mmCIF file of C-alpha atoms and ligand atoms in Angstrom:
data_model
loop_
_atom_site.group_PDB
_atom_site.id
_atom_site.type_symbol
_atom_site.label_atom_id
_atom_site.label_comp_id
_atom_site.label_asym_id
_atom_site.label_seq_id
_atom_site.Cartn_x
_atom_site.Cartn_y
_atom_site.Cartn_z
ATOM 1 C CA MET W 1 103.394 99.099 95.243
ATOM 2 C CA LEU W 2 100.288 99.942 93.267
ATOM 3 C CA SER W 3 97.839 102.209 95.016
ATOM 4 C CA ILE W 4 94.551 103.808 94.088
ATOM 5 C CA ALA W 5 96.248 107.204 94.100
ATOM 6 C CA LEU W 6 98.723 105.893 91.559
ATOM 7 C CA LEU W 7 95.955 104.555 89.332
ATOM 8 C CA VAL W 8 94.241 107.939 89.428
ATOM 9 C CA GLN W 9 97.547 109.693 88.732
ATOM 10 C CA ASN W 10 97.990 107.492 85.720
ATOM 11 C CA GLY W 11 94.738 108.737 84.295
ATOM 12 C CA LEU W 12 92.477 105.925 85.385
ATOM 13 C CA LEU W 13 89.244 107.239 86.834
ATOM 14 C CA ALA W 14 87.417 105.581 89.667
ATOM 15 C CA GLN W 15 85.020 103.807 87.320
ATOM 16 C CA ASP W 16 87.926 102.094 85.599
ATOM 17 C CA ILE W 17 88.729 100.161 88.727
ATOM 18 C CA ILE W 18 85.172 99.349 89.683
ATOM 19 C CA PRO W 19 84.143 95.835 88.725
ATOM 20 C CA SER W 20 81.791 95.873 85.735
ATOM 21 C CA LYS W 21 78.973 94.447 87.877
ATOM 22 C CA VAL W 22 78.416 97.839 89.447
ATOM 23 C CA ARG W 23 79.163 99.890 86.368
ATOM 24 C CA SER W 24 75.719 99.987 84.773
ATOM 25 C CA VAL W 25 74.198 102.476 87.195
ATOM 26 C CA SER W 26 73.350 106.179 87.022
ATOM 27 C CA PRO W 27 76.206 108.661 86.388
ATOM 28 C CA MET W 28 76.112 109.999 89.931
ATOM 29 C CA GLU W 29 76.585 106.555 91.395
ATOM 30 C CA MET W 30 79.271 105.650 88.910
ATOM 31 C CA VAL W 31 81.977 107.364 90.907
ATOM 32 C CA ALA W 32 80.993 105.504 94.078
ATOM 33 C CA LEU W 33 83.570 102.920 95.024
ATOM 34 C CA PRO W 34 82.518 99.477 96.254
ATOM 35 C CA ALA W 35 81.964 99.431 100.006
ATOM 36 C CA HIS W 36 85.324 97.855 100.772
ATOM 37 C CA LEU W 37 87.142 100.786 99.161
ATOM 38 C CA ASN W 38 84.865 103.453 100.558
ATOM 39 C CA PRO W 39 85.364 103.970 104.299
ATOM 40 C CA GLY W 40 82.115 105.940 104.534
ATOM 41 C CA MET W 41 79.968 103.052 103.382
ATOM 42 C CA ALA W 42 78.661 100.374 105.684
ATOM 43 C CA VAL W 43 79.858 96.882 104.886
ATOM 44 C CA ASP W 44 77.233 94.166 104.756
ATOM 45 C CA LEU W 45 78.786 91.157 106.451
ATOM 46 C CA ASP W 46 75.647 89.111 105.850
ATOM 47 C CA ASN W 47 76.234 89.356 102.142
ATOM 48 C CA PRO W 48 79.943 90.064 101.714
ATOM 49 C CA ALA W 49 81.254 91.306 98.348
ATOM 50 C CA SER W 50 77.843 91.116 96.682
ATOM 51 C CA PHE W 51 79.280 93.429 93.995
ATOM 52 C CA LEU W 52 81.316 90.442 92.831
ATOM 53 C CA TYR W 53 79.455 87.319 93.949
ATOM 54 C CA PRO W 54 75.789 87.343 92.884
ATOM 55 C CA GLU W 55 74.829 84.598 95.298
ATOM 56 C CA TRP W 56 75.718 83.012 98.602
ATOM 57 C CA SER W 57 76.085 79.236 98.560
ATOM 58 C CA ASN W 58 77.736 76.727 100.863
ATOM 59 C CA GLU W 59 77.694 74.046 98.199
ATOM 60 C CA TYR W 60 80.952 74.368 96.294
ATOM 61 C CA VAL W 61 84.453 75.368 97.264
ATOM 62 C CA HIS W 62 85.544 76.858 93.962
ATOM 63 C CA LYS W 63 82.857 76.811 91.330
ATOM 64 C CA PHE W 64 82.033 80.138 89.815
ATOM 65 C CA GLU W 65 81.824 79.334 86.099
ATOM 66 C CA ASP W 66 78.494 81.083 85.801
ATOM 67 C CA PHE W 67 79.766 84.287 87.357
ATOM 68 C CA GLU W 68 81.233 87.097 85.349
ATOM 69 C CA LEU W 69 84.831 87.907 86.227
ATOM 70 C CA PRO W 70 85.462 91.641 85.853
ATOM 71 C CA ASP W 71 88.560 92.723 83.932
ATOM 72 C CA THR W 72 89.984 94.194 87.104
ATOM 73 C CA VAL W 73 89.272 93.665 90.773
ATOM 74 C CA VAL W 74 90.922 95.842 93.397
ATOM 75 C CA ILE W 75 91.435 94.050 96.704
ATOM 76 C CA SER W 76 91.889 96.402 99.642
ATOM 77 C CA MET W 77 94.064 95.062 102.446
ATOM 78 C CA LYS W 78 92.480 97.506 104.904
ATOM 79 C CA GLY W 79 91.813 95.855 108.252
ATOM 80 C CA TYR W 80 93.817 92.698 107.519
ATOM 81 C CA VAL W 81 95.204 90.440 110.234
ATOM 82 C CA MET W 82 97.877 87.817 109.589
ATOM 83 C CA PRO W 83 96.213 84.350 109.837
ATOM 84 C CA THR W 84 99.169 83.012 111.831
ATOM 85 C CA ASP W 85 102.106 84.639 113.577
ATOM 86 C CA SER W 86 104.408 82.031 112.069
ATOM 87 C CA THR W 87 107.000 83.510 109.713
ATOM 88 C CA ARG W 88 108.195 80.253 108.200
ATOM 89 C CA ILE W 89 107.009 79.417 104.681
ATOM 90 C CA THR W 90 107.503 75.725 103.928
ATOM 91 C CA ASP W 91 106.091 75.703 100.405
ATOM 92 C CA VAL W 92 105.438 78.476 97.946
ATOM 93 C CA TYR W 93 102.586 79.024 95.522
ATOM 94 C CA GLY W 94 102.745 77.667 92.017
ATOM 95 C CA TYR W 95 104.114 74.753 90.099
ATOM 96 C CA ARG W 96 106.215 72.209 91.968
ATOM 97 C CA PRO W 97 108.353 69.904 89.837
ATOM 98 C CA ARG W 98 108.738 67.620 92.851
ATOM 99 C CA ARG W 99 105.027 66.852 92.852
ATOM 100 C CA GLY W 100 104.291 67.461 89.199
ATOM 101 C CA ARG W 101 101.292 69.593 89.986
ATOM 102 C CA ALA W 102 100.299 73.090 90.888
ATOM 103 C CA HIS W 103 100.032 74.311 94.458
ATOM 104 C CA PHE W 104 97.241 76.856 94.720
ATOM 105 C CA GLY W 105 98.203 78.127 98.139
ATOM 106 C CA ILE W 106 101.126 78.864 100.390
ATOM 107 C CA ASP W 107 102.206 76.592 103.260
ATOM 108 C CA ILE W 108 103.200 78.141 106.557
ATOM 109 C CA LYS W 109 104.716 76.107 109.366
ATOM 110 C CA VAL W 110 102.426 75.960 112.396
ATOM 111 C CA ARG W 111 102.212 73.537 115.294
ATOM 112 C CA THR W 112 99.130 71.458 115.975
ATOM 113 C CA GLY W 113 96.921 73.568 118.221
ATOM 114 C CA ASP W 114 98.327 76.950 117.125
ATOM 115 C CA THR W 115 95.624 79.598 116.737
ATOM 116 C CA ILE W 116 94.601 80.401 113.146
ATOM 117 C CA ARG W 117 92.862 83.748 112.663
ATOM 118 C CA ALA W 118 90.459 85.237 110.115
ATOM 119 C CA ALA W 119 92.429 87.435 107.704
ATOM 120 C CA PHE W 120 89.603 89.992 107.367
ATOM 121 C CA ASP W 121 86.039 90.493 108.524
ATOM 122 C CA GLY W 122 83.787 88.109 106.662
ATOM 123 C CA LYS W 123 81.315 85.247 106.617
ATOM 124 C CA VAL W 124 82.216 81.572 106.748
ATOM 125 C CA ARG W 125 81.089 80.000 103.495
ATOM 126 C CA ILE W 126 82.491 76.502 103.975
ATOM 127 C CA SER W 127 83.453 74.588 107.118
ATOM 128 C CA ARG W 128 84.127 71.031 106.116
ATOM 129 C CA TYR W 129 86.367 67.955 106.236
ATOM 130 C CA GLU W 130 88.060 66.446 103.192
ATOM 131 C CA ARG W 131 90.032 63.334 104.011
ATOM 132 C CA ARG W 132 92.214 63.241 100.885
ATOM 133 C CA GLY W 133 92.661 66.959 100.442
ATOM 134 C CA TYR W 134 92.334 69.957 102.684
ATOM 135 C CA GLY W 135 91.525 67.929 105.812
ATOM 136 C CA HIS W 136 89.539 70.136 108.190
ATOM 137 C CA TYR W 137 89.226 73.398 106.282
ATOM 138 C CA LEU W 138 87.424 76.713 106.107
ATOM 139 C CA VAL W 139 86.529 79.107 103.311
ATOM 140 C CA ILE W 140 85.671 82.671 104.322
ATOM 141 C CA ARG W 141 84.264 85.324 101.997
ATOM 142 C CA HIS W 142 85.304 88.890 102.723
ATOM 143 C CA PRO W 143 83.704 92.233 101.803
ATOM 144 C CA ASN W 144 86.823 93.168 99.789
ATOM 145 C CA GLY W 145 86.039 90.443 97.238
ATOM 146 C CA LEU W 146 88.577 87.921 98.439
ATOM 147 C CA GLU W 147 87.874 84.407 99.636
ATOM 148 C CA THR W 148 90.467 82.895 101.963
ATOM 149 C CA VAL W 149 90.975 79.157 102.484
ATOM 150 C CA TYR W 150 92.556 77.612 105.602
ATOM 151 C CA GLY W 151 93.502 73.936 105.285
ATOM 152 C CA HIS W 152 94.825 70.977 107.349
ATOM 153 C CA LEU W 153 93.355 72.332 110.594
ATOM 154 C CA SER W 154 93.194 70.077 113.667
ATOM 155 C CA LYS W 155 89.990 71.804 114.756
ATOM 156 C CA LYS W 156 87.479 74.236 113.278
ATOM 157 C CA LEU W 157 86.141 76.872 115.642
ATOM 158 C CA VAL W 158 83.454 78.359 113.354
ATOM 159 C CA GLU W 159 80.502 77.048 111.396
ATOM 160 C CA GLU W 160 79.104 77.798 107.955
ATOM 161 C CA ASN W 161 77.324 81.169 107.785
ATOM 162 C CA ASP W 162 79.034 82.435 110.950
ATOM 163 C CA ILE W 163 80.106 86.064 110.757
ATOM 164 C CA VAL W 164 83.710 86.585 111.805
ATOM 165 C CA HIS W 165 85.896 89.605 112.382
ATOM 166 C CA ALA W 166 89.499 90.063 111.364
ATOM 167 C CA GLY W 167 91.732 88.369 113.905
ATOM 168 C CA ASP W 168 89.025 86.124 115.360
ATOM 169 C CA PRO W 169 90.332 82.616 116.125
ATOM 170 C CA ILE W 170 88.680 80.397 113.495
ATOM 171 C CA GLY W 171 90.597 77.153 113.896
ATOM 172 C CA LEU W 172 93.654 75.410 115.247
ATOM 173 C CA GLY W 173 96.671 74.430 113.178
ATOM 174 C CA GLY W 174 97.034 70.772 112.328
ATOM 175 C CA ASN W 175 98.029 67.995 109.971
ATOM 176 C CA THR W 176 94.700 66.660 108.663
ATOM 177 C CA GLY W 177 93.995 65.633 105.060
ATOM 178 C CA ARG W 178 96.775 65.272 102.499
ATOM 179 C CA SER W 179 99.525 66.743 104.612
ATOM 180 C CA THR W 180 102.891 65.647 105.895
ATOM 181 C CA GLY W 181 103.737 67.621 108.997
ATOM 182 C CA SER W 182 101.561 70.226 110.659
ATOM 183 C CA HIS W 183 101.180 73.403 108.627
ATOM 184 C CA LEU W 184 98.614 75.909 107.472
ATOM 185 C CA HIS W 185 97.714 75.708 103.783
ATOM 186 C CA PHE W 186 96.461 79.209 102.993
ATOM 187 C CA GLU W 187 94.783 80.214 99.730
ATOM 188 C CA THR W 188 93.481 83.507 98.417
ATOM 189 C CA ARG W 189 90.881 83.355 95.661
ATOM 190 C CA ILE W 190 88.838 85.827 93.664
ATOM 191 C CA LEU W 191 85.688 84.321 92.185
ATOM 192 C CA GLY W 192 87.350 80.941 92.504
ATOM 193 C CA ASN W 193 90.553 82.026 90.772
ATOM 194 C CA ALA W 194 93.593 81.283 92.879
ATOM 195 C CA VAL W 195 96.002 84.162 93.407
ATOM 196 C CA ASN W 196 99.397 83.894 95.031
ATOM 197 C CA PRO W 197 98.792 84.875 98.685
ATOM 198 C CA ALA W 198 102.312 86.357 98.762
ATOM 199 C CA TYR W 199 100.999 89.233 96.610
ATOM 200 C CA MET W 200 98.910 90.250 99.618
ATOM 201 C CA PHE W 201 100.384 88.646 102.757
ATOM 202 C CA ASP W 202 104.059 88.832 103.664
ATOM 203 C CA PHE W 203 104.346 86.064 106.263
ATOM 204 C CA PRO W 204 108.107 86.330 106.908
ATOM 205 C CA ASN W 205 107.654 90.018 107.825
ATOM 206 C CA GLN W 206 104.137 89.637 109.272
ATOM 207 C CA LYS W 207 102.608 92.455 107.264
ATOM 208 C CA ALA W 208 100.573 93.177 104.164
ATOM 209 C CA THR W 209 102.579 93.101 100.931
ATOM 210 C CA THR W 210 100.552 95.989 99.526
ATOM 211 C CA ASP W 211 97.695 98.355 100.399
ATOM 212 C CA TYR W 212 95.718 97.353 97.312
ATOM 213 C CA TYR W 213 96.208 94.255 95.230
ATOM 214 C CA VAL W 214 95.037 94.843 91.675
ATOM 215 C CA TYR W 215 93.877 91.616 90.079
ATOM 216 C CA SER W 216 93.617 91.715 86.344
ATOM 217 C CA LYS W 217 92.148 89.136 83.992
ATOM 218 C CA ASN W 218 95.080 89.784 81.681
ATOM 219 C CA THR W 219 97.718 88.925 84.226
ATOM 220 C CA ARG W 220 96.005 86.077 85.974
ATOM 221 C CA GLU W 221 97.734 82.756 86.215
ATOM 222 C CA VAL W 222 96.418 80.034 83.944
ATOM 223 C CA TYR W 223 97.099 76.327 84.396
ATOM 224 C CA TYR W 224 96.777 73.394 82.039
ATOM 225 C CA LYS W 225 96.543 69.702 82.852
ATOM 226 C CA VAL W 226 98.599 67.576 80.454
ATOM 227 C CA ARG W 227 96.601 65.047 78.444
ATOM 228 C CA SER W 228 97.664 61.994 76.519
ATOM 229 C CA GLY W 229 99.522 62.919 73.317
ATOM 230 C CA ASP W 230 100.248 66.508 74.376
ATOM 231 C CA THR W 231 103.488 68.206 73.420
ATOM 232 C CA LEU W 232 104.862 71.468 74.777
ATOM 233 C CA SER W 233 104.381 73.143 71.397
ATOM 234 C CA GLY W 234 100.813 71.843 71.184
ATOM 235 C CA ILE W 235 100.026 73.087 74.682
ATOM 236 C CA ALA W 236 101.599 76.450 73.858
ATOM 237 C CA ALA W 237 99.503 76.779 70.690
ATOM 238 C CA ARG W 238 96.297 75.770 72.442
ATOM 239 C CA ASN W 239 96.837 78.338 75.175
ATOM 240 C CA ALA W 240 97.995 81.150 72.914
ATOM 241 C CA THR W 241 101.459 81.271 74.423
ATOM 242 C CA SER W 242 104.982 80.129 73.563
ATOM 243 C CA VAL W 243 107.039 77.105 74.579
ATOM 244 C CA ALA W 244 109.639 79.539 75.947
ATOM 245 C CA ASN W 245 107.021 81.151 78.176
ATOM 246 C CA ILE W 246 105.792 77.798 79.501
ATOM 247 C CA CYS W 247 109.389 76.713 80.193
ATOM 248 C CA LYS W 248 110.095 79.947 82.038
ATOM 249 C CA LEU W 249 106.893 79.823 84.114
ATOM 250 C CA ASN W 250 107.497 76.243 85.180
ATOM 251 C CA GLY W 251 111.282 76.254 85.444
ATOM 252 C CA ILE W 252 111.654 73.439 82.938
ATOM 253 C CA SER W 253 113.708 72.999 79.774
ATOM 254 C CA ARG W 254 112.379 72.567 76.253
ATOM 255 C CA ASN W 255 113.360 68.912 76.392
ATOM 256 C CA ALA W 256 111.641 68.220 79.700
ATOM 257 C CA VAL W 257 109.497 65.101 79.796
ATOM 258 C CA ILE W 258 105.893 66.052 80.525
ATOM 259 C CA LYS W 259 103.557 63.497 82.048
ATOM 260 C CA VAL W 260 99.832 62.952 81.594
ATOM 261 C CA GLY W 261 97.968 64.522 84.507
ATOM 262 C CA GLN W 262 100.805 66.928 85.294
ATOM 263 C CA THR W 263 99.752 70.548 85.741
ATOM 264 C CA LEU W 264 101.669 73.244 83.916
ATOM 265 C CA ARG W 265 101.302 76.950 84.320
ATOM 266 C CA VAL W 266 100.721 78.318 80.832
ATOM 267 C CA ASN W 267 100.225 81.998 81.610
HETATM 268 ZN ZN1 ZN F 301 99.642 73.675 100.680
#
């Protein structure tokens, strides 16, 4: 488990773990942690995680190309609530050979009508319906820098721009959108980048996996969609990695047949 204390022990000062957005301030302020890591600072729920997200928009689900991703983002799990009390994971995060594409969330078995709760305090950024995808779904932005996504709901209980508190009922479990069997599809994203929710939420044991999740640009997961004419060695070269690494990340052999449109994890 990586904690702030450990980072400091290892010689990393506070400013090393502060996103670069807040780094260019006066020396006195430089040691100030972002609000979500500093219990003495008030958290602005009207404008959550403004140190990371320069604007508030309800337009896109995951479109942050214009935003600068800091080298490191520290996500505090302080105040978390498990979104469901279900302990049964029915599909894990990552590449699924069965479907030939990546799964950017974790699926947890819930029954239609089960209460789904906000994982942290935050503000509802998206409350929408997508027939072929998420079904009824919500995206909530939290002061700690995380955005959480709740998909396949039977009912949404909050609207865009609503302020919610950790544990508030925000929807009911369901089977809407591209879903077979009622479940909660739960995603955790940082500036649009999907992160395995299991790094932060331990559903089988109903607790946080860690106190602080340290997201690093260097260790983030990168995916590639196979195009016509691609070979594993070509994909490896293009993504500055090795065929062996791609095989390991995706659980495939060197001789595996790759299909156009298939998503491979390349880092
Ligand atoms: Zn899912």
